[in-house]
CSV table of C-alpha atoms in Angstrom, one decimal:
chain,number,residue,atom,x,y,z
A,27,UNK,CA,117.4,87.2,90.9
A,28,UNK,CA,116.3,90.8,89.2
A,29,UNK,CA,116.2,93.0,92.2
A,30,UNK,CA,115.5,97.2,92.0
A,31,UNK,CA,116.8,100.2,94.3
A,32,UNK,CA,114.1,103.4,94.7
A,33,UNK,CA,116.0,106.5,95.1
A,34,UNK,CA,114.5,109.5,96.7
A,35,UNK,CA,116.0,113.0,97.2
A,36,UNK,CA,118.3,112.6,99.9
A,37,UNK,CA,118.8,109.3,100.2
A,38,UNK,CA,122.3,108.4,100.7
A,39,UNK,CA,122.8,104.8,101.0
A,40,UNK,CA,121.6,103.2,97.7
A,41,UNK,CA,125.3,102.9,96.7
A,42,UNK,CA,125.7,100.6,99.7
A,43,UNK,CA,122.1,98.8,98.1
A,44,UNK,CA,123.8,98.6,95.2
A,45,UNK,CA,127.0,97.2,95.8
A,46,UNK,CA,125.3,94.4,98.4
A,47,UNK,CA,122.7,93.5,95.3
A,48,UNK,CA,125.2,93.2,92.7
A,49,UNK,CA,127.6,91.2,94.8
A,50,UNK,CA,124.9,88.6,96.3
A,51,UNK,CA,122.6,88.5,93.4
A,52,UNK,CA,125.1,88.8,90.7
A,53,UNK,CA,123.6,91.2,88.9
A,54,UNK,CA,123.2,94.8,89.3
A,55,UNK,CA,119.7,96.0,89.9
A,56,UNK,CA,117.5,98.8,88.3
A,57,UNK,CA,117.8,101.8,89.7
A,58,UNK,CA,114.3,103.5,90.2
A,59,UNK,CA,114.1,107.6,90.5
A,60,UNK,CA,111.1,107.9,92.8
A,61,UNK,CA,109.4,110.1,90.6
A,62,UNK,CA,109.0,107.2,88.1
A,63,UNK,CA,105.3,105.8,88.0
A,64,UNK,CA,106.5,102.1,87.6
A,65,UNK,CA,109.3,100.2,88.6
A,66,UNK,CA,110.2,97.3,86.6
A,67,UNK,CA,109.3,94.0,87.2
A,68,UNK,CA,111.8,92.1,89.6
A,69,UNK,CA,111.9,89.6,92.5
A,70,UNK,CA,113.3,92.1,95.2
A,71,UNK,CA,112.7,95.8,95.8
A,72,UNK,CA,114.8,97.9,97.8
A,73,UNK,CA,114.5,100.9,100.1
A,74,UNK,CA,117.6,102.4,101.0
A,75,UNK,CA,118.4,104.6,103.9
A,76,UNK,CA,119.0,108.2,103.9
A,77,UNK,CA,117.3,111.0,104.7
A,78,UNK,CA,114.9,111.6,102.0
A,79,UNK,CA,113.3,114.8,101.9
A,80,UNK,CA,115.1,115.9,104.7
A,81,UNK,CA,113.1,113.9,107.1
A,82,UNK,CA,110.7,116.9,106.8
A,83,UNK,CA,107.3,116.2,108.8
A,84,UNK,CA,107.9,112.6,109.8
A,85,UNK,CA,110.9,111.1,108.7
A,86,UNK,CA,109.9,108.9,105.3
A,87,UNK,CA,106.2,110.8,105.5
A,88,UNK,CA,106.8,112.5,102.1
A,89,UNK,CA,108.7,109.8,100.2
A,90,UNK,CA,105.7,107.7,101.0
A,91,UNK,CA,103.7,109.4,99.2
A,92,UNK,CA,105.6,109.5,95.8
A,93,UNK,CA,105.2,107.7,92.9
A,94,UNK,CA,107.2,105.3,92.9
A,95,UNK,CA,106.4,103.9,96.3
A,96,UNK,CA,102.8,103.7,94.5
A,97,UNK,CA,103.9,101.0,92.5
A,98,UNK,CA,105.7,99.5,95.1
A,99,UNK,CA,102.4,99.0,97.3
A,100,UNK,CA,101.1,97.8,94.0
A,101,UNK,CA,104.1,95.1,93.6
A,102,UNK,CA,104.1,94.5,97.2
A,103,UNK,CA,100.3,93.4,97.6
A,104,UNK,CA,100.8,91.2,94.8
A,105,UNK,CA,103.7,89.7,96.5
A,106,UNK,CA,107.2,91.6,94.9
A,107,UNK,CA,109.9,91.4,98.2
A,108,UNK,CA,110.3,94.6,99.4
A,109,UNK,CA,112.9,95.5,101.9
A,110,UNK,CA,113.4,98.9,104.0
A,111,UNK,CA,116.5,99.7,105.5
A,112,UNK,CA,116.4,102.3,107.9
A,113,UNK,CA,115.1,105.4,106.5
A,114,UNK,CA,113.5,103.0,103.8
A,115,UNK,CA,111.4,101.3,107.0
A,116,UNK,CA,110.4,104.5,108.1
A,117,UNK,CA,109.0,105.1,104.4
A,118,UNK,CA,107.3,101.8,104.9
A,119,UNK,CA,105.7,102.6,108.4
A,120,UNK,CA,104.4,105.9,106.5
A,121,UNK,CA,103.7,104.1,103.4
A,122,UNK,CA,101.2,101.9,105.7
A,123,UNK,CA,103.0,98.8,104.1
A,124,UNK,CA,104.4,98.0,107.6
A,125,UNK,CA,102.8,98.4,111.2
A,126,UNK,CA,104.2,100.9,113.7
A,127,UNK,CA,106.3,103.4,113.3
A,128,UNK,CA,109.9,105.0,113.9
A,129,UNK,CA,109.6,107.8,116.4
A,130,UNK,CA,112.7,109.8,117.8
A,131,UNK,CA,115.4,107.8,119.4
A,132,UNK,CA,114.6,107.4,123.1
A,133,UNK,CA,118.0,109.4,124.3
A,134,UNK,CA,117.3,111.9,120.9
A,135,UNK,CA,120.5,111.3,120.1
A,136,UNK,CA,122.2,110.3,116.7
A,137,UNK,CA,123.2,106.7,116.9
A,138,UNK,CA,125.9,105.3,114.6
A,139,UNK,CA,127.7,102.2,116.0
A,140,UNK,CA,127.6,98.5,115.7
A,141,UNK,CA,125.0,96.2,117.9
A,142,UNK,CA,124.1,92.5,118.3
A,143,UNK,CA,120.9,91.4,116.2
A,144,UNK,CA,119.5,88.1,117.2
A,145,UNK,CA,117.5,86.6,114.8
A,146,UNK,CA,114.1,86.5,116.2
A,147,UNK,CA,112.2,84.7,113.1
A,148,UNK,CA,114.4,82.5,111.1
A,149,UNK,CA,111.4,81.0,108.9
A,150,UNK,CA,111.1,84.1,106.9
A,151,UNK,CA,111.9,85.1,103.8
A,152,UNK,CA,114.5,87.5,104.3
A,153,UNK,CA,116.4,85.3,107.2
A,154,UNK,CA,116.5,81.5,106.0
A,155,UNK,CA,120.0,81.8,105.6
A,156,UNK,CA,120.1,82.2,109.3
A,157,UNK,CA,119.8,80.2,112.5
A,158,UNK,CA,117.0,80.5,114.9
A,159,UNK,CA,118.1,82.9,117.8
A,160,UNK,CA,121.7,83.4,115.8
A,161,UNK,CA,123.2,86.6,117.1
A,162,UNK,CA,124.4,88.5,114.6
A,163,UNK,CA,126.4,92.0,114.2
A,164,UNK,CA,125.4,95.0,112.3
A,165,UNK,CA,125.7,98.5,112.1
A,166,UNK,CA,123.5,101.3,113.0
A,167,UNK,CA,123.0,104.5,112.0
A,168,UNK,CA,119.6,106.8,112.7
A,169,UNK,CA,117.4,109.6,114.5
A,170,UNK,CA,114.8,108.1,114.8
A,171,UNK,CA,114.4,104.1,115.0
A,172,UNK,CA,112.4,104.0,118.5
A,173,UNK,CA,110.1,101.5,116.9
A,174,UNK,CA,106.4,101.7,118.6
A,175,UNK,CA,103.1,100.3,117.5
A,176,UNK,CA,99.7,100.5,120.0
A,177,UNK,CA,99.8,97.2,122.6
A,178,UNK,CA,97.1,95.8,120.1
A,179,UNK,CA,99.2,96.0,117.3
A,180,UNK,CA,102.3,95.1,119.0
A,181,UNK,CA,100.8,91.9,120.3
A,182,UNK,CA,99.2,90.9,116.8
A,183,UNK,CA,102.9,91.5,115.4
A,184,UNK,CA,104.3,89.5,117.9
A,185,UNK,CA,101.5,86.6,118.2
A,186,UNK,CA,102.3,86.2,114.1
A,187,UNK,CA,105.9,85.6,114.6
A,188,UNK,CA,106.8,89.2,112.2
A,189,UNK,CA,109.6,90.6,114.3
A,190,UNK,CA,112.4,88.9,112.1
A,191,UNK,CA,115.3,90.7,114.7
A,192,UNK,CA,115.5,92.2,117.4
A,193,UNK,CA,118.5,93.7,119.6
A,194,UNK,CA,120.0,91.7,121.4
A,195,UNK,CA,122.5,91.7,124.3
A,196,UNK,CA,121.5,94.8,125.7
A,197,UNK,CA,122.7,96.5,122.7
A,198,UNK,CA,119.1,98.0,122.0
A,199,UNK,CA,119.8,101.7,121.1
A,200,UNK,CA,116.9,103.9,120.4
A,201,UNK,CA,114.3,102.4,122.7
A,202,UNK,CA,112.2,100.2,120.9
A,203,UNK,CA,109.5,98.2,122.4
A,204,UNK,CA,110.5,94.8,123.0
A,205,UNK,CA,114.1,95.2,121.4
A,206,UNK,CA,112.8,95.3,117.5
A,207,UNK,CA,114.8,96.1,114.7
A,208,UNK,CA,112.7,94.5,112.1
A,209,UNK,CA,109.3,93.6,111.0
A,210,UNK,CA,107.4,92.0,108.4
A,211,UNK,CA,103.9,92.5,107.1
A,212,UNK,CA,101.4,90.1,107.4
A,213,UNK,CA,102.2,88.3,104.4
A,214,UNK,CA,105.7,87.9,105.2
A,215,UNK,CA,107.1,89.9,102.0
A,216,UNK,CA,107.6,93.4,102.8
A,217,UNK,CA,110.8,93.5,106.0
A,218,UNK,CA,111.3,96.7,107.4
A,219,UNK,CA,114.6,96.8,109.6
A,220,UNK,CA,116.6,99.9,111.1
A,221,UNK,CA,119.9,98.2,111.1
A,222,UNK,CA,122.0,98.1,107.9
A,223,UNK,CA,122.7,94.4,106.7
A,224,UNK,CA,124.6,96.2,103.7
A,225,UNK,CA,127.0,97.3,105.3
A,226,UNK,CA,128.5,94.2,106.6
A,227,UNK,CA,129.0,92.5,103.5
A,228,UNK,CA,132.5,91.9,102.6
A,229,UNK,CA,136.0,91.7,104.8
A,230,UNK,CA,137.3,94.7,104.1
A,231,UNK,CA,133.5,95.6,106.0
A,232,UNK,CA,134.8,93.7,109.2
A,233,UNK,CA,131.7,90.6,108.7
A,234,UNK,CA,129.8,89.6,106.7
A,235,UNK,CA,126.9,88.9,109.0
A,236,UNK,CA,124.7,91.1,106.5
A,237,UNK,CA,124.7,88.8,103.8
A,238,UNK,CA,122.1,86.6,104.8
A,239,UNK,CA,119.6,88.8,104.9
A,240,UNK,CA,120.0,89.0,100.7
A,241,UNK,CA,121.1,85.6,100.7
A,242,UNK,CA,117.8,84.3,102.4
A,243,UNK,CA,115.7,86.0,99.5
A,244,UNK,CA,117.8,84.7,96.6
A,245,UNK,CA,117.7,81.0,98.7
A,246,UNK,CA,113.7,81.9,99.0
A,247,UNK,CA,113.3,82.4,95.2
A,248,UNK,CA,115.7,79.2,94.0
A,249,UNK,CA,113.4,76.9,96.6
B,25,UNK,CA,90.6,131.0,103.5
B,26,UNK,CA,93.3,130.5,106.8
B,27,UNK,CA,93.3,127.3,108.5
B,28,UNK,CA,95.6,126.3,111.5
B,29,UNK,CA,96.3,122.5,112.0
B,30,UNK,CA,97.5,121.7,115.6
B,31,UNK,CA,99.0,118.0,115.9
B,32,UNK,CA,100.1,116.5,119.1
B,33,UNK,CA,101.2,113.1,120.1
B,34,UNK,CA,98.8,111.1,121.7
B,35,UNK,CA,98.6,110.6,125.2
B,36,UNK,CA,100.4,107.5,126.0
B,37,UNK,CA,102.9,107.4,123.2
B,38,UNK,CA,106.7,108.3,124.3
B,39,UNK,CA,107.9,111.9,124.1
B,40,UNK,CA,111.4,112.2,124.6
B,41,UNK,CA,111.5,115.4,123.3
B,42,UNK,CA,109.1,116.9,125.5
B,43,UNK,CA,110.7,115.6,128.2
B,44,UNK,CA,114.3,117.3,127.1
B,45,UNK,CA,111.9,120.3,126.8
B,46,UNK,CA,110.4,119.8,130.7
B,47,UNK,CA,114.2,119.4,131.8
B,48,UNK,CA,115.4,121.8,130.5
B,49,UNK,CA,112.7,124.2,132.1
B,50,UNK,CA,113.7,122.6,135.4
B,51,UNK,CA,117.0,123.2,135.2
B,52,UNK,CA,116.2,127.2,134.1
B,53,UNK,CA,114.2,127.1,137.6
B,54,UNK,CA,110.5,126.8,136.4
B,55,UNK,CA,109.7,125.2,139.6
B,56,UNK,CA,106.2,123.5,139.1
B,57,UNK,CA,106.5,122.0,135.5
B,58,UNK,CA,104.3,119.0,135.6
B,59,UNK,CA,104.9,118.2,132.2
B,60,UNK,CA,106.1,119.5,128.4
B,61,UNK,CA,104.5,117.9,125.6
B,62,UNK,CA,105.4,119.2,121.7
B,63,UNK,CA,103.8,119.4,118.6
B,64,UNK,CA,103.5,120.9,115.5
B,65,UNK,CA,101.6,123.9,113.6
B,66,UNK,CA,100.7,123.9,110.1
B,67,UNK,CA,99.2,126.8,108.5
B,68,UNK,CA,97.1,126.4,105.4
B,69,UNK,CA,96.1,128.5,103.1
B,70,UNK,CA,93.6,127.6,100.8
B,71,UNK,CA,91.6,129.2,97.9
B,72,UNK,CA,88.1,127.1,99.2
B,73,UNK,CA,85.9,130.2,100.8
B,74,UNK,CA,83.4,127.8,102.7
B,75,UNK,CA,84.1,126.7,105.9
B,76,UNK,CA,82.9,123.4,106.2
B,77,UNK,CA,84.6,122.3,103.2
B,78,UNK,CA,87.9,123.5,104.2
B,79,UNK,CA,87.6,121.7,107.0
B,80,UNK,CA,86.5,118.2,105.0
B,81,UNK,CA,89.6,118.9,102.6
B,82,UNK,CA,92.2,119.4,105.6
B,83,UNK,CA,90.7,116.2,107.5
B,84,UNK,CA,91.3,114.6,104.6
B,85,UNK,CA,95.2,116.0,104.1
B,86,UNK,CA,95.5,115.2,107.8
B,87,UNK,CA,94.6,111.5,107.5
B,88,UNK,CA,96.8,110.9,104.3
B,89,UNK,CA,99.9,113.0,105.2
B,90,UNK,CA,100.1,115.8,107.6
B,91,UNK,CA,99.3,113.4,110.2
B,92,UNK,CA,100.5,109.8,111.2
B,93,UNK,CA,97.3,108.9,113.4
B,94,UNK,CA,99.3,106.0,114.8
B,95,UNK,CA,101.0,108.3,117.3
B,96,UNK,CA,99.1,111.5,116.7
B,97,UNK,CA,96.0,113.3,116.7
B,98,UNK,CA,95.2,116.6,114.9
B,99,UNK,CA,92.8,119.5,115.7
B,100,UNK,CA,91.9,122.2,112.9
B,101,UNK,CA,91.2,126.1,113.4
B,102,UNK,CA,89.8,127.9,110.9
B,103,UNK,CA,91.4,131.4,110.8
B,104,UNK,CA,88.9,133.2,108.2
């Protein structure tokens, strides 16, 4: 599986990307500077977290509008994987590739900690690997992950089965409506999720719940 | 020509940070604070001279950046 990483200014997790692609794929995937008009052509394309352009007027508002992520809507519509971790959903959000957005965490406090995910959507491209309703752990670590979206909205995401986790246990952090933590597009290839599956990869990690959320896409593309 | 973009949240949509804000004025001893709600300003400066336009050009830079209309609305003031 040929996957790709987009790298803004700021963004400081795409080492983690990295790492997680290389390790599950078994290759090491392109490494896109978002000022590049065209990304290659791969299965999976990444969004790491960060802070890109110092979350200046909306967090991810200004990395949306870059070139890369142009080509990324391009790739994305004609059905390339995208996924957006944590500042790369809030790109997606802005990018209008995902529904909703990330608004300031309900206690406007940084959160960085470990909670429960359960799996809320296990036929889905980016959680096969999963049970339905697993729980699993992962960590944290944003401003602003309060996901909302207008009731309409909300219930049309909810109706079509595209929240693929949600925070379980009473671990919810930030305040999102009805627990999310990640959603898919309507076509069920872009995920957006605030939590960061690539950091729970390995033991030395402490889990490796994260894996399955790459694992599910390379079991997706071998099917 | 000046131009002054006002955007707010809209009504309905969460705003923790207004209510930090309305808090905080409480606890100062604003007695009477009914509510805080907060925004932002953005001023423009542009090199278009007729009004009407400016305002077309910034409704448009509203709707593809400046604002997310999901959660906000924007008004524009045109400063001369």
């Amino acid at each position: 599986m040929r996957s790709a990483v987009v790298v803004f200014p700021g963004s400081n997790r795409e080492r983690d990307a990295i790492k997680a692609l290389t390790a599950i794929t078994g290759q090491a995937p392109a490494v896109v500077w978002h000022q590049d008009v065209t990304i290659p052509d791969v299965d999976l394309i990444v969004l790491p977290g960060g802070f890109s352009y110092g979350d200046y007027l909306r967090c991810g508002a200004i990395a949306a509008r870059s070139p890369a992520m142009q080509d990324v809507a391009r790739k994305a519509a004609a059905g390339v994987r995208v996924l957006g971790v944590c500042n790369g959903f809030q790109i997606l959000t802005e990018a209008g590739l995902l529904p909703g957005v990330l608004m300031r965490n309900a206690n406007l406090r940084f959160i960085c900690k470990e909670v429960k995910l359960k799996v809320a959507n296990a036929d889905t491209d980016f959680t096969r690997a999963y049970g339905p309703d697993q729980i699993i752990r992962c960590p944290v670590a944003h401003h602003d992950g309060n996901y909302f979206a207008d009731p309409e909205t909300l219930a049309r995401v909810e109706g079509e089965g595209r929240v693929a986790f949600r925070y379980a246990e009473g671990t919810n952090p930030n305040g999102s409506l009805n627990d999310i933590a990640g959603v898919l597009n309507a076509e069920g290839n872009v995920l957006g999720m605030m939590p960061h599956p690539e950091n729970l990869i390995e033991a030395l990690h402490g889990g490796l719940d994260g894996r399955g959320v790459f694992e599910s896409v390379v079991k997706t593309l071998a099917a | 020509m000046k131009a002054r973009v006002i955007i707010t949240l809209k009504s309905g949509v969460l705003d923790p940070q207004g209510q930090a804000i309305e808090g905080a004025l409480k606890g100062l001893g604003f007695d009477g604070v009914e509510g805080a709600r907060q925004g932002k300003v953005i001023d423009l400066v542009l090199a278009d001279t007729d009004a009407d336009a400016v305002r077309t050009r910034i409704a448009a830079m509203c709707d593809r950046l400046l604002a997310n209309t999901v959660i906000e609305n924007y008004t524009i003031d045109i400063l001369g």
